[in-house]
Amino acid sequence: MSRFTFRSYCRDDYRACMALFDANCPAAFAPNERKDYVTFLNDDPAHYRVCVAADRVVAAFGVSAIGGDESRLNWILVDPSAQSTGLGSMIMERATSDARQTGAQTLNIAASQKSEHFFARFGATTIGRITDGWGKGMDRVDMILLLET
């Protein structure tokens, strides 16, 4: 049995998710993105999930339908202590499954140059890049992952 449990995000997870953001900033996120994440969580996203290990939130992510046959990966965060454990692969399996359940054939990913290689491992391809798009030193890298049906 896996040591990781996935469940829907709830308001009680807010502090834990903010701690995940802070633990990954500035290594994976630009500091100015924090306010966007706060807004996202305050909107109580129904499609957002958390991953729990030993009664502690160690990751979060969401997939939302954006129309037609497209979906979007939202705010994937993994606690640095849980990285390199296979959790990222588990999240991507769940994210692609969630996207397929919405009828999507593509998963849009807004990454950075720091996470681009991670998503490329799963077959995502870069379709655009904006230097400093997330903030100084943090390029926005738009990627697309074609989903097998």
Short mmCIF file of C-alpha atoms in Angstrom, two decimals:
data_model
loop_
_atom_site.label_atom_id
_atom_site.label_comp_id
_atom_site.label_asym_id
_atom_site.label_seq_id
_atom_site.Cartn_x
_atom_site.Cartn_y
_atom_site.Cartn_z
CA MET A 1 0.00 0.00 0.00
CA SER A 2 1.25 3.48 -0.85
CA ARG A 3 2.34 5.80 1.90
CA PHE A 4 0.65 8.64 0.01
CA THR A 5 -3.09 9.34 0.17
CA PHE A 6 -4.85 11.72 -2.19
CA ARG A 7 -8.03 13.60 -1.32
CA SER A 8 -9.90 16.76 -2.28
CA TYR A 9 -8.63 20.09 -0.98
CA CYS A 10 -10.62 21.66 1.86
CA ARG A 11 -10.33 25.04 3.60
CA ASP A 12 -8.49 23.37 6.50
CA ASP A 13 -5.64 22.64 4.07
CA TYR A 14 -5.00 26.34 3.36
CA ARG A 15 -2.06 26.77 5.76
CA ALA A 16 -0.44 23.52 4.69
CA CYS A 17 -0.71 24.50 1.02
CA MET A 18 0.75 27.92 1.72
CA ALA A 19 3.62 26.22 3.56
CA LEU A 20 4.20 24.09 0.44
CA PHE A 21 4.37 27.24 -1.66
CA ASP A 22 6.79 28.90 0.74
CA ALA A 23 8.99 25.78 0.86
CA ASN A 24 9.26 25.89 -2.95
CA CYS A 25 9.91 29.62 -3.23
CA PRO A 26 12.11 30.93 -4.78
CA ALA A 27 13.45 27.58 -6.05
CA ALA A 28 10.35 26.76 -8.12
CA PHE A 29 8.08 29.81 -7.89
CA ALA A 30 8.69 33.55 -8.10
CA PRO A 31 7.85 35.33 -4.81
CA ASN A 32 5.29 37.54 -6.56
CA GLU A 33 3.27 34.42 -7.48
CA ARG A 34 2.29 33.94 -3.82
CA LYS A 35 -0.63 36.38 -4.09
CA ASP A 36 -1.95 34.47 -7.13
CA TYR A 37 -1.84 31.23 -5.17
CA VAL A 38 -3.64 32.84 -2.23
CA THR A 39 -6.38 34.01 -4.61
CA PHE A 40 -6.58 30.55 -6.17
CA LEU A 41 -6.99 28.84 -2.77
CA ASN A 42 -9.47 31.46 -1.52
CA ASP A 43 -11.68 30.66 -4.50
CA ASP A 44 -12.04 27.18 -2.90
CA PRO A 45 -11.17 25.23 -6.06
CA ALA A 46 -13.35 22.14 -6.30
CA HIS A 47 -10.89 20.40 -8.62
CA TYR A 48 -7.83 20.82 -6.36
CA ARG A 49 -6.32 17.83 -4.53
CA VAL A 50 -3.83 17.34 -1.76
CA CYS A 51 -1.55 14.42 -1.03
CA VAL A 52 -1.08 13.37 2.57
CA ALA A 53 1.72 11.31 4.10
CA ALA A 54 2.00 10.65 7.83
CA ASP A 55 -0.94 13.00 8.51
CA ARG A 56 0.82 15.89 6.74
CA VAL A 57 0.02 17.55 3.40
CA VAL A 58 3.08 16.95 1.23
CA ALA A 59 1.75 17.90 -2.21
CA ALA A 60 -1.11 19.61 -4.01
CA PHE A 61 -2.32 19.89 -7.61
CA GLY A 62 -5.44 20.29 -9.65
CA VAL A 63 -6.78 19.73 -13.13
CA SER A 64 -9.56 21.88 -14.53
CA ALA A 65 -11.46 21.64 -17.79
CA ILE A 66 -10.98 24.75 -19.93
CA GLY A 67 -13.33 23.95 -22.76
CA GLY A 68 -13.47 21.73 -25.77
CA ASP A 69 -10.99 18.92 -25.42
CA GLU A 70 -8.51 20.83 -23.24
CA SER A 71 -7.71 20.83 -19.55
CA ARG A 72 -5.16 22.67 -17.42
CA LEU A 73 -2.80 21.55 -14.68
CA ASN A 74 -3.09 23.97 -11.77
CA TRP A 75 -0.51 24.73 -9.10
CA ILE A 76 1.42 21.49 -8.69
CA LEU A 77 3.45 21.75 -5.46
CA VAL A 78 5.52 19.07 -3.74
CA ASP A 79 7.23 19.43 -0.39
CA PRO A 80 11.01 19.35 -0.94
CA SER A 81 11.27 16.46 1.55
CA ALA A 82 8.90 14.39 -0.63
CA GLN A 83 10.67 15.09 -3.92
CA SER A 84 12.56 12.21 -5.58
CA THR A 85 10.20 9.68 -3.95
CA GLY A 86 8.08 8.91 -7.02
CA LEU A 87 5.34 11.23 -5.80
CA GLY A 88 5.69 13.49 -8.86
CA SER A 89 5.05 10.52 -11.14
CA MET A 90 2.01 9.56 -9.07
CA ILE A 91 0.69 13.11 -9.36
CA MET A 92 1.17 13.14 -13.12
CA GLU A 93 -0.66 9.78 -13.41
CA ARG A 94 -3.58 11.21 -11.44
CA ALA A 95 -3.51 14.52 -13.32
CA THR A 96 -3.66 12.85 -16.72
CA SER A 97 -6.40 10.52 -15.49
CA ASP A 98 -8.40 13.49 -14.13
CA ALA A 99 -7.94 15.31 -17.44
CA ARG A 100 -9.17 12.32 -19.43
CA GLN A 101 -12.25 12.12 -17.19
CA THR A 102 -13.18 15.65 -18.29
CA GLY A 103 -13.01 14.46 -21.90
CA ALA A 104 -9.75 16.28 -22.53
CA GLN A 105 -7.27 15.21 -25.15
CA THR A 106 -4.65 17.74 -24.07
CA LEU A 107 -3.31 18.93 -20.74
CA ASN A 108 -2.01 22.51 -20.76
CA ILE A 109 0.83 23.20 -18.37
CA ALA A 110 2.19 26.63 -17.43
CA ALA A 111 5.62 25.77 -16.07
CA SER A 112 8.94 27.53 -15.54
CA GLN A 113 12.38 26.79 -16.88
CA LYS A 114 13.01 25.10 -13.53
CA SER A 115 10.16 22.57 -13.90
CA GLU A 116 10.12 22.23 -17.69
CA HIS A 117 12.36 19.14 -17.65
CA PHE A 118 10.06 17.39 -15.15
CA PHE A 119 7.01 17.74 -17.40
CA ALA A 120 9.03 16.84 -20.50
CA ARG A 121 9.76 13.44 -18.90
CA PHE A 122 6.04 12.68 -19.25
CA GLY A 123 5.89 13.75 -22.88
CA ALA A 124 4.93 17.41 -22.52
CA THR A 125 6.32 19.64 -25.24
CA THR A 126 7.16 23.32 -25.01
CA ILE A 127 4.95 25.55 -27.14
CA GLY A 128 5.97 28.97 -25.84
CA ARG A 129 8.37 30.79 -23.56
CA ILE A 130 8.29 34.26 -21.97
CA THR A 131 11.51 35.44 -20.36
CA ASP A 132 10.79 36.59 -16.77
CA GLY A 133 7.12 35.71 -17.38
CA TRP A 134 6.54 34.70 -13.76
CA GLY A 135 8.96 37.26 -12.31
CA LYS A 136 12.61 38.25 -12.49
CA GLY A 137 14.66 35.15 -13.29
CA MET A 138 11.58 32.93 -13.62
CA ASP A 139 10.60 32.28 -17.23
CA ARG A 140 7.08 31.19 -18.10
CA VAL A 141 7.19 28.02 -20.20
CA ASP A 142 3.89 26.98 -21.79
CA MET A 143 3.69 23.27 -22.46
CA ILE A 144 1.15 20.82 -23.80
CA LEU A 145 0.79 17.14 -23.03
CA LEU A 146 -1.20 15.07 -25.52
CA LEU A 147 -3.31 12.52 -23.68
CA GLU A 148 -3.62 9.00 -24.98
CA THR A 149 -7.18 7.80 -25.10
#
